[in-house]
Structures are given as structure tokens and as C-alpha cells.
mmCIF file of C-alpha atoms in Angstrom:
data_model
loop_
_atom_site.group_PDB
_atom_site.id
_atom_site.type_symbol
_atom_site.label_atom_id
_atom_site.label_comp_id
_atom_site.label_asym_id
_atom_site.label_seq_id
_atom_site.Cartn_x
_atom_site.Cartn_y
_atom_site.Cartn_z
ATOM 1 C CA UNK L 163 0.000 0.000 0.000
ATOM 2 C CA UNK L 164 1.543 3.290 -1.077
ATOM 3 C CA UNK L 165 1.041 6.674 0.505
ATOM 4 C CA UNK L 166 -0.629 9.551 -1.300
ATOM 5 C CA UNK L 167 1.894 11.337 -3.461
ATOM 6 C CA UNK L 168 4.090 8.293 -4.085
ATOM 7 C CA UNK L 169 4.285 7.229 -7.704
ATOM 8 C CA UNK L 170 5.361 4.056 -9.439
ATOM 9 C CA UNK L 171 4.827 2.732 -12.898
ATOM 10 C CA UNK L 172 1.770 0.504 -12.594
ATOM 11 C CA UNK L 173 -1.911 1.084 -11.941
ATOM 12 C CA UNK L 174 -4.922 -0.590 -10.343
ATOM 13 C CA UNK L 175 -6.967 0.224 -7.284
ATOM 14 C CA UNK L 176 -9.919 -0.331 -5.042
ATOM 15 C CA UNK L 177 -11.811 1.325 -2.232
ATOM 16 C CA UNK L 178 -13.217 0.256 1.099
ATOM 17 C CA UNK L 179 -15.626 1.569 3.707
ATOM 18 C CA UNK L 180 -14.285 2.251 7.170
ATOM 19 C CA UNK L 181 -16.355 3.957 9.869
ATOM 20 C CA UNK L 182 -19.039 4.875 7.322
ATOM 21 C CA UNK L 183 -16.496 6.464 5.016
ATOM 22 C CA UNK L 184 -15.442 5.313 1.586
ATOM 23 C CA UNK L 185 -11.699 4.735 1.477
ATOM 24 C CA UNK L 186 -10.622 4.345 -2.159
ATOM 25 C CA UNK L 187 -7.317 2.609 -2.703
ATOM 26 C CA UNK L 188 -6.149 4.340 -5.843
ATOM 27 C CA UNK L 189 -3.528 3.282 -8.371
ATOM 28 C CA UNK L 190 -0.079 4.685 -8.653
ATOM 29 C CA UNK L 191 1.296 6.205 -11.832
ATOM 30 C CA UNK L 192 1.757 4.030 -14.891
ATOM 31 C CA UNK L 193 5.398 4.894 -15.553
ATOM 32 C CA UNK L 194 8.523 5.927 -13.694
ATOM 33 C CA UNK L 195 9.089 9.512 -12.655
ATOM 34 C CA UNK L 196 10.832 11.488 -15.324
ATOM 35 C CA UNK L 197 12.418 13.853 -12.829
ATOM 36 C CA UNK L 198 14.250 10.768 -11.501
ATOM 37 C CA UNK L 199 15.637 10.019 -14.967
ATOM 38 C CA UNK L 200 17.494 13.093 -16.255
ATOM 39 C CA UNK L 201 18.061 13.641 -19.926
ATOM 40 C CA UNK L 202 21.720 12.647 -19.584
ATOM 41 C CA UNK L 203 20.797 9.219 -18.226
ATOM 42 C CA UNK L 204 18.283 8.722 -21.029
ATOM 43 C CA UNK L 205 20.904 9.656 -23.609
ATOM 44 C CA UNK L 206 23.404 7.216 -22.090
ATOM 45 C CA UNK L 207 20.849 4.408 -22.210
ATOM 46 C CA UNK L 208 20.282 5.124 -25.885
ATOM 47 C CA UNK L 209 24.019 5.081 -26.590
ATOM 48 C CA UNK L 210 24.398 1.737 -24.804
ATOM 49 C CA UNK L 211 21.529 0.305 -26.792
ATOM 50 C CA UNK L 212 19.560 -0.331 -23.594
ATOM 51 C CA UNK L 213 16.715 2.039 -24.426
ATOM 52 C CA UNK L 214 13.988 1.095 -26.939
ATOM 53 C CA UNK L 215 14.968 2.741 -30.201
ATOM 54 C CA UNK L 216 11.408 3.283 -31.371
ATOM 55 C CA UNK L 217 10.156 4.699 -28.052
ATOM 56 C CA UNK L 218 9.010 8.292 -28.318
ATOM 57 C CA UNK L 219 10.251 9.727 -25.035
ATOM 58 C CA UNK L 220 8.332 12.982 -25.375
ATOM 59 C CA UNK L 221 5.052 11.113 -25.802
ATOM 60 C CA UNK L 222 5.804 8.809 -22.889
ATOM 61 C CA UNK L 223 6.524 11.748 -20.624
ATOM 62 C CA UNK L 224 3.341 13.469 -21.767
ATOM 63 C CA UNK L 225 1.273 10.382 -20.949
ATOM 64 C CA UNK L 226 2.926 10.090 -17.561
ATOM 65 C CA UNK L 227 2.154 13.710 -16.718
ATOM 66 C CA UNK L 228 -1.469 13.276 -17.847
ATOM 67 C CA UNK L 229 -1.891 10.234 -15.650
ATOM 68 C CA UNK L 230 -0.234 11.923 -12.672
ATOM 69 C CA UNK L 231 -2.480 14.961 -13.053
ATOM 70 C CA UNK L 232 -5.563 12.720 -13.236
ATOM 71 C CA UNK L 233 -4.672 10.912 -10.016
ATOM 72 C CA UNK L 234 -3.975 14.184 -8.211
ATOM 73 C CA UNK L 235 -7.310 15.599 -9.400
ATOM 74 C CA UNK L 236 -9.078 12.467 -8.176
ATOM 75 C CA UNK L 237 -7.493 12.825 -4.751
ATOM 76 C CA UNK L 238 -8.741 16.399 -4.641
ATOM 77 C CA UNK L 239 -12.260 15.210 -5.427
ATOM 78 C CA UNK L 240 -12.101 12.626 -2.651
ATOM 79 C CA UNK L 241 -10.812 15.169 -0.150
ATOM 80 C CA UNK L 242 -13.571 17.599 -1.094
ATOM 81 C CA UNK L 243 -16.149 14.873 -0.362
ATOM 82 C CA UNK L 244 -14.538 13.901 2.965
ATOM 83 C CA UNK L 245 -13.336 10.524 1.677
ATOM 84 C CA UNK L 246 -10.328 8.810 3.190
ATOM 85 C CA UNK L 247 -7.975 7.192 0.675
ATOM 86 C CA UNK L 248 -4.708 5.358 0.136
ATOM 87 C CA UNK L 249 -2.882 4.123 -2.985
ATOM 88 C CA UNK L 250 -2.094 0.586 -4.144
ATOM 89 C CA UNK L 251 0.307 -0.279 -6.932
ATOM 90 C CA UNK L 252 -1.278 -2.572 -9.525
ATOM 91 C CA UNK L 253 1.445 -5.184 -9.148
ATOM 92 C CA UNK L 254 1.069 -5.061 -5.355
ATOM 93 C CA UNK L 255 -2.716 -5.392 -5.405
ATOM 94 C CA UNK L 256 -3.742 -8.572 -3.610
ATOM 95 C CA UNK L 257 -6.967 -10.160 -2.462
ATOM 96 C CA UNK L 258 -6.107 -9.243 1.114
ATOM 97 C CA UNK L 259 -6.807 -5.635 0.109
ATOM 98 C CA UNK L 260 -10.410 -6.584 -0.668
ATOM 99 C CA UNK L 261 -11.504 -7.056 2.941
ATOM 100 C CA UNK L 262 -14.543 -4.838 3.687
ATOM 101 C CA UNK L 263 -14.263 -3.204 0.270
ATOM 102 C CA UNK L 264 -17.294 -1.458 -1.242
ATOM 103 C CA UNK L 265 -15.843 0.018 -4.424
ATOM 104 C CA UNK L 266 -12.808 -0.501 -6.625
ATOM 105 C CA UNK L 267 -11.498 2.407 -8.695
ATOM 106 C CA UNK L 268 -9.054 1.707 -11.522
ATOM 107 C CA UNK L 269 -7.297 4.743 -12.988
ATOM 108 C CA UNK L 270 -5.561 4.264 -16.315
ATOM 109 C CA UNK L 271 -7.219 2.583 -19.275
ATOM 110 C CA UNK L 272 -8.917 -0.625 -20.392
ATOM 111 C CA UNK L 273 -5.912 -2.743 -19.410
ATOM 112 C CA UNK L 274 -6.055 -1.421 -15.861
ATOM 113 C CA UNK L 275 -9.783 -2.185 -15.616
ATOM 114 C CA UNK L 276 -9.224 -5.748 -16.875
ATOM 115 C CA UNK L 277 -6.360 -6.286 -14.446
ATOM 116 C CA UNK L 278 -8.429 -5.002 -11.528
ATOM 117 C CA UNK L 279 -11.436 -7.133 -12.527
ATOM 118 C CA UNK L 280 -9.378 -10.327 -12.190
ATOM 119 C CA UNK L 281 -9.324 -9.820 -8.416
ATOM 120 C CA UNK L 282 -13.107 -9.531 -8.186
ATOM 121 C CA UNK L 283 -13.820 -13.245 -8.389
ATOM 122 C CA UNK L 284 -17.184 -13.127 -6.647
ATOM 123 C CA UNK L 285 -18.509 -10.072 -8.472
ATOM 124 C CA UNK L 286 -19.812 -8.459 -5.274
ATOM 125 C CA UNK L 287 -17.596 -5.354 -5.433
ATOM 126 C CA UNK L 288 -18.462 -2.771 -8.120
ATOM 127 C CA UNK L 289 -15.692 -1.483 -10.366
ATOM 128 C CA UNK L 290 -15.301 2.053 -11.710
ATOM 129 C CA UNK L 291 -12.795 2.712 -14.493
ATOM 130 C CA UNK L 292 -11.312 6.166 -15.082
ATOM 131 C CA UNK L 293 -9.481 6.837 -18.343
ATOM 132 C CA UNK L 294 -6.586 9.021 -17.243
ATOM 133 C CA UNK L 295 -5.360 9.919 -20.737
ATOM 134 C CA UNK L 296 -8.325 9.847 -23.146
ATOM 135 C CA UNK L 297 -8.079 10.387 -26.879
ATOM 136 C CA UNK L 298 -8.792 14.052 -27.556
ATOM 137 C CA UNK L 299 -11.258 15.349 -30.116
ATOM 138 C CA UNK L 300 -8.325 16.704 -32.115
ATOM 139 C CA UNK L 301 -6.753 13.227 -32.304
ATOM 140 C CA UNK L 302 -10.022 11.777 -33.581
ATOM 141 C CA UNK L 303 -10.006 14.247 -36.498
ATOM 142 C CA UNK L 304 -6.424 13.433 -37.531
ATOM 143 C CA UNK L 305 -6.480 11.056 -40.498
ATOM 144 C CA UNK L 306 -2.775 10.333 -40.552
ATOM 145 C CA UNK L 307 -1.107 8.723 -37.555
ATOM 146 C CA UNK L 308 0.375 11.895 -36.117
ATOM 147 C CA UNK L 309 -1.314 11.506 -32.736
ATOM 148 C CA UNK L 310 -0.404 9.036 -30.018
ATOM 149 C CA UNK L 311 -2.158 5.918 -31.274
ATOM 150 C CA UNK L 312 -1.157 3.989 -28.144
ATOM 151 C CA UNK L 313 -3.663 5.778 -25.941
ATOM 152 C CA UNK L 314 -6.362 3.559 -24.482
ATOM 153 C CA UNK L 315 -9.775 3.655 -26.110
ATOM 154 C CA UNK L 316 -11.367 3.582 -22.669
ATOM 155 C CA UNK L 317 -14.209 1.280 -23.709
ATOM 156 C CA UNK L 318 -14.420 -0.112 -20.174
ATOM 157 C CA UNK L 319 -14.026 3.257 -18.469
ATOM 158 C CA UNK L 320 -17.201 5.048 -17.387
ATOM 159 C CA UNK L 321 -15.339 8.240 -16.518
ATOM 160 C CA UNK L 322 -12.451 10.169 -18.053
ATOM 161 C CA UNK L 323 -10.044 12.726 -16.699
ATOM 162 C CA UNK L 324 -12.145 15.395 -18.441
ATOM 163 C CA UNK L 325 -15.456 14.732 -16.620
ATOM 164 C CA UNK L 326 -14.156 13.061 -13.469
ATOM 165 C CA UNK L 327 -14.841 16.019 -11.146
ATOM 166 C CA UNK L 328 -18.548 15.888 -11.977
ATOM 167 C CA UNK L 329 -19.129 12.127 -12.207
ATOM 168 C CA UNK L 330 -17.037 10.650 -9.399
ATOM 169 C CA UNK L 331 -19.126 12.432 -6.703
ATOM 170 C CA UNK L 332 -22.247 10.971 -8.316
ATOM 171 C CA UNK L 333 -20.816 7.455 -7.878
ATOM 172 C CA UNK L 334 -19.765 8.157 -4.288
ATOM 173 C CA UNK L 335 -23.343 9.129 -3.417
ATOM 174 C CA UNK L 336 -25.040 6.177 -5.129
ATOM 175 C CA UNK L 337 -25.441 7.490 -8.672
ATOM 176 C CA UNK L 338 -23.983 6.392 -11.995
ATOM 177 C CA UNK L 339 -24.937 3.538 -14.297
ATOM 178 C CA UNK L 340 -24.062 0.203 -12.723
ATOM 179 C CA UNK L 341 -24.702 -3.013 -14.634
ATOM 180 C CA UNK L 342 -23.758 -6.685 -14.619
ATOM 181 C CA UNK L 343 -21.311 -7.975 -17.245
ATOM 182 C CA UNK L 344 -21.042 -11.673 -18.031
ATOM 183 C CA UNK L 345 -17.641 -13.294 -17.612
ATOM 184 C CA UNK L 346 -16.023 -16.496 -18.836
ATOM 185 C CA UNK L 347 -15.372 -19.430 -16.546
ATOM 186 C CA UNK L 348 -12.529 -21.694 -17.672
ATOM 187 C CA UNK L 349 -11.460 -24.841 -15.837
ATOM 188 C CA UNK L 350 -8.320 -26.675 -16.981
ATOM 189 C CA UNK L 351 -7.982 -30.347 -16.079
ATOM 190 C CA UNK L 352 -4.506 -31.859 -16.298
ATOM 191 C CA UNK L 353 -3.324 -35.347 -15.357
ATOM 192 C CA UNK L 354 -3.049 -34.682 -11.624
ATOM 193 C CA UNK L 355 -4.697 -31.310 -11.115
ATOM 194 C CA UNK L 356 -7.704 -29.184 -11.937
ATOM 195 C CA UNK L 357 -7.316 -25.409 -12.132
ATOM 196 C CA UNK L 358 -10.041 -22.787 -12.266
ATOM 197 C CA UNK L 359 -8.688 -19.699 -14.005
ATOM 198 C CA UNK L 360 -9.644 -16.173 -13.007
ATOM 199 C CA UNK L 361 -12.865 -14.973 -14.681
ATOM 200 C CA UNK L 362 -12.295 -13.293 -18.048
ATOM 201 C CA UNK L 363 -14.213 -10.094 -18.718
ATOM 202 C CA UNK L 364 -13.231 -9.653 -22.366
ATOM 203 C CA UNK L 365 -12.051 -12.888 -23.942
ATOM 204 C CA UNK L 366 -9.933 -16.020 -23.877
ATOM 205 C CA UNK L 367 -7.481 -17.094 -26.554
ATOM 206 C CA UNK L 368 -6.568 -20.790 -26.598
ATOM 207 C CA UNK L 369 -3.630 -21.263 -28.929
ATOM 208 C CA UNK L 370 -0.138 -22.587 -29.483
ATOM 209 C CA UNK L 371 2.506 -20.319 -27.916
ATOM 210 C CA UNK L 372 4.050 -19.934 -31.375
ATOM 211 C CA UNK L 373 1.826 -18.063 -33.862
ATOM 212 C CA UNK L 374 3.468 -20.019 -36.691
ATOM 213 C CA UNK L 375 2.528 -23.423 -35.233
ATOM 214 C CA UNK L 376 -0.705 -25.334 -35.706
ATOM 215 C CA UNK L 377 -3.086 -25.434 -32.748
ATOM 216 C CA UNK L 378 -4.674 -28.879 -32.632
ATOM 217 C CA UNK L 379 -7.623 -29.556 -30.372
ATOM 218 C CA UNK L 380 -10.887 -31.440 -30.224
ATOM 219 C CA UNK L 381 -13.967 -29.328 -29.587
ATOM 220 C CA UNK L 382 -17.285 -30.598 -28.250
ATOM 221 C CA UNK L 383 -20.163 -29.857 -25.889
ATOM 222 C CA UNK L 384 -20.641 -31.293 -22.410
ATOM 223 C CA UNK L 385 -23.931 -32.841 -21.368
ATOM 224 C CA UNK L 386 -24.917 -34.003 -17.891
ATOM 225 C CA UNK L 387 -25.085 -37.797 -17.705
ATOM 226 C CA UNK L 388 -25.795 -40.620 -15.348
ATOM 227 C CA UNK L 389 -22.456 -42.472 -15.086
ATOM 228 C CA UNK L 390 -24.291 -45.772 -14.560
ATOM 229 C CA UNK L 391 -26.005 -45.781 -17.936
ATOM 230 C CA UNK L 392 -24.795 -47.388 -21.173
ATOM 231 C CA UNK L 393 -25.369 -45.580 -24.448
ATOM 232 C CA UNK L 394 -23.845 -44.921 -27.905
ATOM 233 C CA UNK L 395 -20.122 -44.370 -28.005
ATOM 234 C CA UNK L 396 -19.499 -40.949 -29.462
ATOM 235 C CA UNK L 397 -20.943 -37.763 -30.854
ATOM 236 C CA UNK L 398 -24.544 -38.622 -30.139
ATOM 237 C CA UNK L 399 -24.271 -41.688 -32.369
ATOM 238 C CA UNK L 400 -27.420 -43.585 -33.238
ATOM 239 C CA UNK L 401 -30.053 -40.910 -33.788
ATOM 240 C CA UNK L 402 -30.769 -37.229 -33.331
ATOM 241 C CA UNK L 403 -27.391 -35.992 -34.563
ATOM 242 C CA UNK L 404 -26.836 -32.234 -34.549
ATOM 243 C CA UNK L 405 -25.038 -30.595 -37.520
ATOM 244 C CA UNK L 406 -21.759 -30.896 -35.635
ATOM 245 C CA UNK L 407 -22.532 -34.528 -34.898
ATOM 246 C CA UNK L 408 -23.199 -35.283 -38.571
ATOM 247 C CA UNK L 409 -19.887 -33.697 -39.544
ATOM 248 C CA UNK L 410 -18.005 -35.654 -36.890
ATOM 249 C CA UNK L 411 -19.718 -38.911 -37.866
ATOM 250 C CA UNK L 412 -18.569 -38.466 -41.455
ATOM 251 C CA UNK L 413 -14.979 -39.088 -40.323
ATOM 252 C CA UNK L 414 -15.681 -42.393 -38.574
ATOM 253 C CA UNK L 415 -18.458 -44.946 -38.332
ATOM 254 C CA UNK L 416 -20.488 -44.688 -35.122
ATOM 255 C CA UNK L 417 -20.200 -47.689 -32.838
ATOM 256 C CA UNK L 418 -22.517 -48.897 -30.105
ATOM 257 C CA UNK L 419 -20.242 -49.652 -27.152
ATOM 258 C CA UNK L 420 -20.395 -49.096 -23.404
ATOM 259 C CA UNK L 421 -19.032 -45.735 -22.356
ATOM 260 C CA UNK L 422 -16.839 -47.406 -19.775
ATOM 261 C CA UNK L 423 -14.873 -49.198 -22.506
ATOM 262 C CA UNK L 424 -14.233 -46.037 -24.529
ATOM 263 C CA UNK L 425 -14.106 -43.259 -21.952
ATOM 264 C CA UNK L 426 -16.574 -40.694 -23.292
ATOM 265 C CA UNK L 427 -17.233 -39.686 -19.697
ATOM 266 C CA UNK L 428 -15.126 -36.797 -18.411
ATOM 267 C CA UNK L 429 -15.354 -35.122 -15.040
ATOM 268 C CA UNK L 430 -14.880 -31.571 -13.824
ATOM 269 C CA UNK L 431 -15.099 -30.952 -10.122
ATOM 270 C CA UNK L 432 -16.238 -34.546 -9.691
ATOM 271 C CA UNK L 433 -19.302 -33.972 -11.904
ATOM 272 C CA UNK L 434 -19.556 -36.421 -14.849
ATOM 273 C CA UNK L 435 -20.233 -35.100 -18.350
ATOM 274 C CA UNK L 436 -20.657 -36.721 -21.725
ATOM 275 C CA UNK L 437 -18.738 -35.101 -24.587
ATOM 276 C CA UNK L 438 -21.100 -34.694 -27.546
ATOM 277 C CA UNK L 439 -20.799 -33.454 -31.142
ATOM 278 C CA UNK L 440 -16.995 -33.455 -31.100
ATOM 279 C CA UNK L 441 -14.941 -32.036 -33.945
ATOM 280 C CA UNK L 442 -11.189 -32.153 -34.510
ATOM 281 C CA UNK L 443 -9.707 -28.767 -35.418
ATOM 282 C CA UNK L 444 -6.360 -27.829 -36.919
ATOM 283 C CA UNK L 445 -6.166 -24.071 -36.730
ATOM 284 C CA UNK L 446 -4.454 -21.029 -35.237
ATOM 285 C CA UNK L 447 -6.401 -21.411 -32.009
ATOM 286 C CA UNK L 448 -9.790 -20.330 -30.724
ATOM 287 C CA UNK L 449 -11.264 -17.087 -29.417
ATOM 288 C CA UNK L 450 -14.004 -17.144 -26.785
ATOM 289 C CA UNK L 451 -15.508 -13.783 -25.879
ATOM 290 C CA UNK L 452 -18.237 -12.203 -23.801
ATOM 291 C CA UNK L 453 -20.609 -9.523 -25.036
ATOM 292 C CA UNK L 454 -18.212 -6.995 -23.515
ATOM 293 C CA UNK L 455 -15.263 -8.336 -25.524
ATOM 294 C CA UNK L 456 -17.182 -8.994 -28.763
ATOM 295 C CA UNK L 457 -16.152 -5.617 -30.203
ATOM 296 C CA UNK L 458 -12.444 -6.313 -29.656
ATOM 297 C CA UNK L 459 -10.165 -9.032 -31.057
ATOM 298 C CA UNK L 460 -12.840 -11.565 -31.959
ATOM 299 C CA UNK L 461 -14.609 -9.034 -34.185
ATOM 300 C CA UNK L 462 -11.338 -8.219 -35.929
ATOM 301 C CA UNK L 463 -10.968 -11.960 -36.578
ATOM 302 C CA UNK L 464 -14.429 -12.151 -38.182
ATOM 303 C CA UNK L 465 -16.745 -12.493 -35.196
ATOM 304 C CA UNK L 466 -20.059 -10.773 -34.543
ATOM 305 C CA UNK L 467 -20.967 -7.838 -32.333
ATOM 306 C CA UNK L 468 -23.018 -8.705 -29.254
ATOM 307 C CA UNK L 469 -24.954 -6.746 -26.675
ATOM 308 C CA UNK L 470 -22.623 -6.019 -23.753
ATOM 309 C CA UNK L 471 -25.430 -7.157 -21.424
ATOM 310 C CA UNK L 472 -25.779 -10.559 -23.109
ATOM 311 C CA UNK L 473 -25.284 -13.580 -20.814
ATOM 312 C CA UNK L 474 -24.086 -15.667 -23.779
ATOM 313 C CA UNK L 475 -20.564 -16.260 -25.090
ATOM 314 C CA UNK L 476 -19.212 -16.367 -28.636
ATOM 315 C CA UNK L 477 -16.498 -18.682 -29.976
ATOM 316 C CA UNK L 478 -14.446 -18.415 -33.162
ATOM 317 C CA UNK L 479 -11.918 -20.885 -34.558
ATOM 318 C CA UNK L 480 -9.050 -18.936 -36.114
ATOM 319 C CA UNK L 481 -7.871 -19.921 -39.603
ATOM 320 C CA UNK L 482 -9.466 -23.347 -39.496
ATOM 321 C CA UNK L 483 -7.791 -25.793 -41.909
ATOM 322 C CA UNK L 484 -10.768 -27.552 -43.528
ATOM 323 C CA UNK L 485 -9.612 -28.121 -47.111
ATOM 324 C CA UNK L 486 -9.456 -31.914 -46.646
ATOM 325 C CA UNK L 487 -12.840 -32.207 -44.958
ATOM 326 C CA UNK L 488 -15.556 -34.113 -46.856
ATOM 327 C CA UNK L 489 -18.110 -31.563 -45.594
ATOM 328 C CA UNK L 490 -16.277 -28.262 -45.868
ATOM 329 C CA UNK L 491 -19.352 -26.055 -45.809
ATOM 330 C CA UNK L 492 -20.787 -27.696 -42.692
ATOM 331 C CA UNK L 493 -17.440 -27.503 -40.906
ATOM 332 C CA UNK L 494 -17.037 -23.869 -41.928
ATOM 333 C CA UNK L 495 -20.424 -23.066 -40.407
ATOM 334 C CA UNK L 496 -19.177 -24.400 -37.081
ATOM 335 C CA UNK L 497 -16.173 -22.050 -36.972
ATOM 336 C CA UNK L 498 -18.151 -19.249 -35.344
ATOM 337 C CA UNK L 499 -21.073 -19.780 -32.993
ATOM 338 C CA UNK L 500 -22.758 -18.899 -29.734
ATOM 339 C CA UNK L 501 -22.414 -20.624 -26.393
ATOM 340 C CA UNK L 502 -25.749 -20.091 -24.678
ATOM 341 C CA UNK L 503 -26.107 -19.705 -20.957
ATOM 342 C CA UNK L 504 -26.216 -23.167 -19.413
ATOM 343 C CA UNK L 505 -24.122 -24.759 -22.199
ATOM 344 C CA UNK L 506 -20.585 -26.008 -21.633
ATOM 345 C CA UNK L 507 -17.865 -26.003 -24.292
ATOM 346 C CA UNK L 508 -15.223 -28.731 -24.046
ATOM 347 C CA UNK L 509 -11.732 -28.697 -25.545
ATOM 348 C CA UNK L 510 -9.104 -31.421 -25.475
ATOM 349 C CA UNK L 511 -5.685 -29.992 -26.299
ATOM 350 C CA UNK L 512 -3.885 -32.199 -28.847
ATOM 351 C CA UNK L 513 -0.662 -30.234 -29.342
ATOM 352 C CA UNK L 514 2.503 -30.612 -27.301
ATOM 353 C CA UNK L 515 2.309 -27.086 -25.908
ATOM 354 C CA UNK L 516 -0.452 -24.540 -25.564
ATOM 355 C CA UNK L 517 -1.550 -21.405 -23.759
ATOM 356 C CA UNK L 518 -4.773 -19.928 -22.451
ATOM 357 C CA UNK L 519 -4.451 -16.142 -22.663
ATOM 358 C CA UNK L 520 -6.859 -14.330 -20.344
ATOM 359 C CA UNK L 521 -7.921 -10.819 -21.347
ATOM 360 C CA UNK L 522 -4.716 -10.177 -23.264
ATOM 361 C CA UNK L 523 -1.134 -11.402 -23.178
ATOM 362 C CA UNK L 524 -0.162 -10.559 -19.586
ATOM 363 C CA UNK L 525 -2.074 -13.358 -17.856
ATOM 364 C CA UNK L 526 -1.805 -16.901 -19.207
ATOM 365 C CA UNK L 527 -2.023 -20.571 -18.272
ATOM 366 C CA UNK L 528 0.188 -23.281 -19.787
ATOM 367 C CA UNK L 529 -1.348 -26.294 -21.503
ATOM 368 C CA UNK L 530 0.150 -29.717 -22.145
ATOM 369 C CA UNK L 531 -0.876 -32.523 -24.483
ATOM 370 C CA UNK L 532 -4.080 -34.130 -23.234
ATOM 371 C CA UNK L 533 -5.278 -31.260 -21.031
ATOM 372 C CA UNK L 534 -9.039 -30.681 -21.056
ATOM 373 C CA UNK L 535 -10.879 -27.364 -20.790
ATOM 374 C CA UNK L 536 -14.408 -26.580 -19.667
ATOM 375 C CA UNK L 537 -15.574 -23.147 -20.856
ATOM 376 C CA UNK L 538 -18.921 -21.529 -20.056
ATOM 377 C CA UNK L 539 -20.512 -18.345 -18.708
ATOM 378 C CA UNK L 540 -20.990 -19.616 -15.155
ATOM 379 C CA UNK L 541 -18.437 -17.210 -13.660
ATOM 380 C CA UNK L 542 -19.989 -14.604 -11.322
ATOM 381 C CA UNK L 543 -20.855 -11.491 -13.368
ATOM 382 C CA UNK L 544 -18.914 -8.296 -12.769
ATOM 383 C CA UNK L 545 -20.625 -5.169 -11.433
ATOM 384 C CA UNK L 546 -19.152 -2.516 -13.772
ATOM 385 C CA UNK L 547 -20.020 1.143 -14.180
ATOM 386 C CA UNK L 548 -20.788 2.175 -17.757
ATOM 387 C CA UNK L 549 -20.850 5.601 -19.340
ATOM 388 C CA UNK L 550 -23.848 7.775 -18.591
ATOM 389 C CA UNK L 551 -24.946 11.304 -19.466
#
């Protein structure tokens, strides 16, 4: 926990109530202090080749000053409303800071909001994002890339540094637009362990760690079963095949065998499921997004826009290799679809190495050959403030 006025390079924060007072734990600055790094030191780093050659130092300093000014203005607002506060560095933020917390405030950009949301597992603490360095109206009018294109879009931030003095007091006194956002639950089952990943607010990317390598996995849907019953072997064989089941059955003849002899039963958390409508995929990985994240990477990859309030999820297989499939059109139609609330997506990882990237590249989980994933929307929703007039 940092004192007011201390600055470090990361962001993230929260607030708590103590003696009927809101005590926001605010983030520190996103970058190091420039008055601690004189121009001579910067020049020496460049000469040694230790400084990024493409880094625009003037822009970085400008962004730092904007963020610092935003935090200082926020502290002034809290003081004016008789609110006690303290600061927490994003990398130092821990779940122990969440005791008796009523509000989390993340100052920075979308990345800061996503990072802060990962600590709100139960979804009982509301989150307010403040964009400390928003894109100006002048930058929006510039057609050529002369502005700082690395500024955050602030899609997850309800407040900006420009309107913070008016809107933050509204939130402190019970106003603002607070809504529930669906999140992704992902459970990874390995040989000797089962890991529940932190809820994802935007999206998951399941892929090979090398973008040039093929991501091989088997995708299917999990259905609740009675482990004592005996039924068709695979993919809903016998009758009532779904489109995915018909595609899968075209690769092999369905057989009527006891499940116990083939192993179609898989378990997560001790609960048995039957894997139905399975399909082998050779691709560049798979996106899974919420309504909140549907306007981000998955849309750029060819996905569809969704309502941010939707409880459903969307999946998209990236660059699916289907040229040798006997039913190319049917397989292609399965590349992008919806995972309705109550449905469970199942993946079996068939490559030597893999990764699950959670809301970007900073947080990931390693996969090994044979690992299984359960993906659905059963994670507790996040209470997030949205923009309001």
C-alpha cells in the first residue's frame, strides 16, 4: 500500500468503507518519474543500446504527466467529499486488500480495468474505471497517424479525466450507471490437477505459444449424464445428430459400445459429463468472448458484435484448416457460434504445448498434451459502471 503522493509505474486500485467512510485505494502512476531520470541518463541508455529505439520519449513523458495529473485531481475530489484514501500499486494489489471493500477504482485505461477485474472473483464489489489519458477530439479528427495511437480507447471506463470532477461524486453518493457484465469461466484439467482460471471479462485465446505453429484440439459440448447408464459411443451416435454430430460422424463410423470401454465420460469438479458433437480442429487457435469483448479481437478476426449485457458467449476458430474435410461447408459453419447460458464447451488440447491467454497477453495458463478445458458463462458477473450522461 503506497502513501498519497508516491508514484510508481503501474496502476490498479480499489476502495473500502471504514467507519461509514469510503476509502478508495487508488492506483499509482503508470510509468517511472521522469524527474528521476534526467536527460543525460536517457541519452546514455540510448548510446548503450539499452533504451527502446522506437520509443518516443516525449510522448511517454506526456502520458505520464497526464496520468499523474488525473490521479492528483481524483485525490482532490475525494478530499472535497470527505473521503479517506490510500494508494495501491497494480502489481502489489492482492486479495487481502479486498476485505470490507465497497468500491474498486481503476485509474488508467482498459488494461487497468481488466487487471483489476481479475481480483473480483465473486462479483460483489463494483468497479469504476477512469481513463486518465483519453483520446482528444483533435486526435479523432487526424487522419494520418500523427497523434499518439497507443492511448487507451477507454471502452471499459465510465469516466475520463475530463469529466471526473462531476461524475465521481455521483458514484460516491449512489449514482452512476451500474450493470452486470457476463464473464467467462474456464477450468483446466490436467493429469493430476484441476485449475479454475480467473474470470475473463473480455475474452480467452486458446492457442499454441508460437503463432506459426498449428493449434490442434478437439472441440465438443458437455452434457450431464448418469455415469451408470450405457449408451452410444461418441458424438450422439445412433439418432438425433446435430449438424456438428453429422460432420463428426462423417470421419468415422459410429459404434454402439459401453461408455466405460471407450471413456466418453469426463469429469470436472467430480461432476460427470458426456462429450457430444466433437470435432477435430487444426487451426491457429480459438477465441471465446463475452458480449463486452465482442467488439475487440474476436470481431477483428471475423466475429459478430453482441450486446454487452448478453449472458451468452461467442467462440471463433481462427484460420481453421478444412480443405481436406468431406463436408467443408458444414465444418465452416461451425467455426463461429454462440455458447448459450447453461451450455458447456469442451476442448481437449492435442498439441505438445499450448496457452490460455486471459484478457490479453499478460495473464496466461500453460497447456500440455491431453489437457481438457471446460468453458462456459458460469463465472460470477462483474458489477461494472458504464458511461452515462
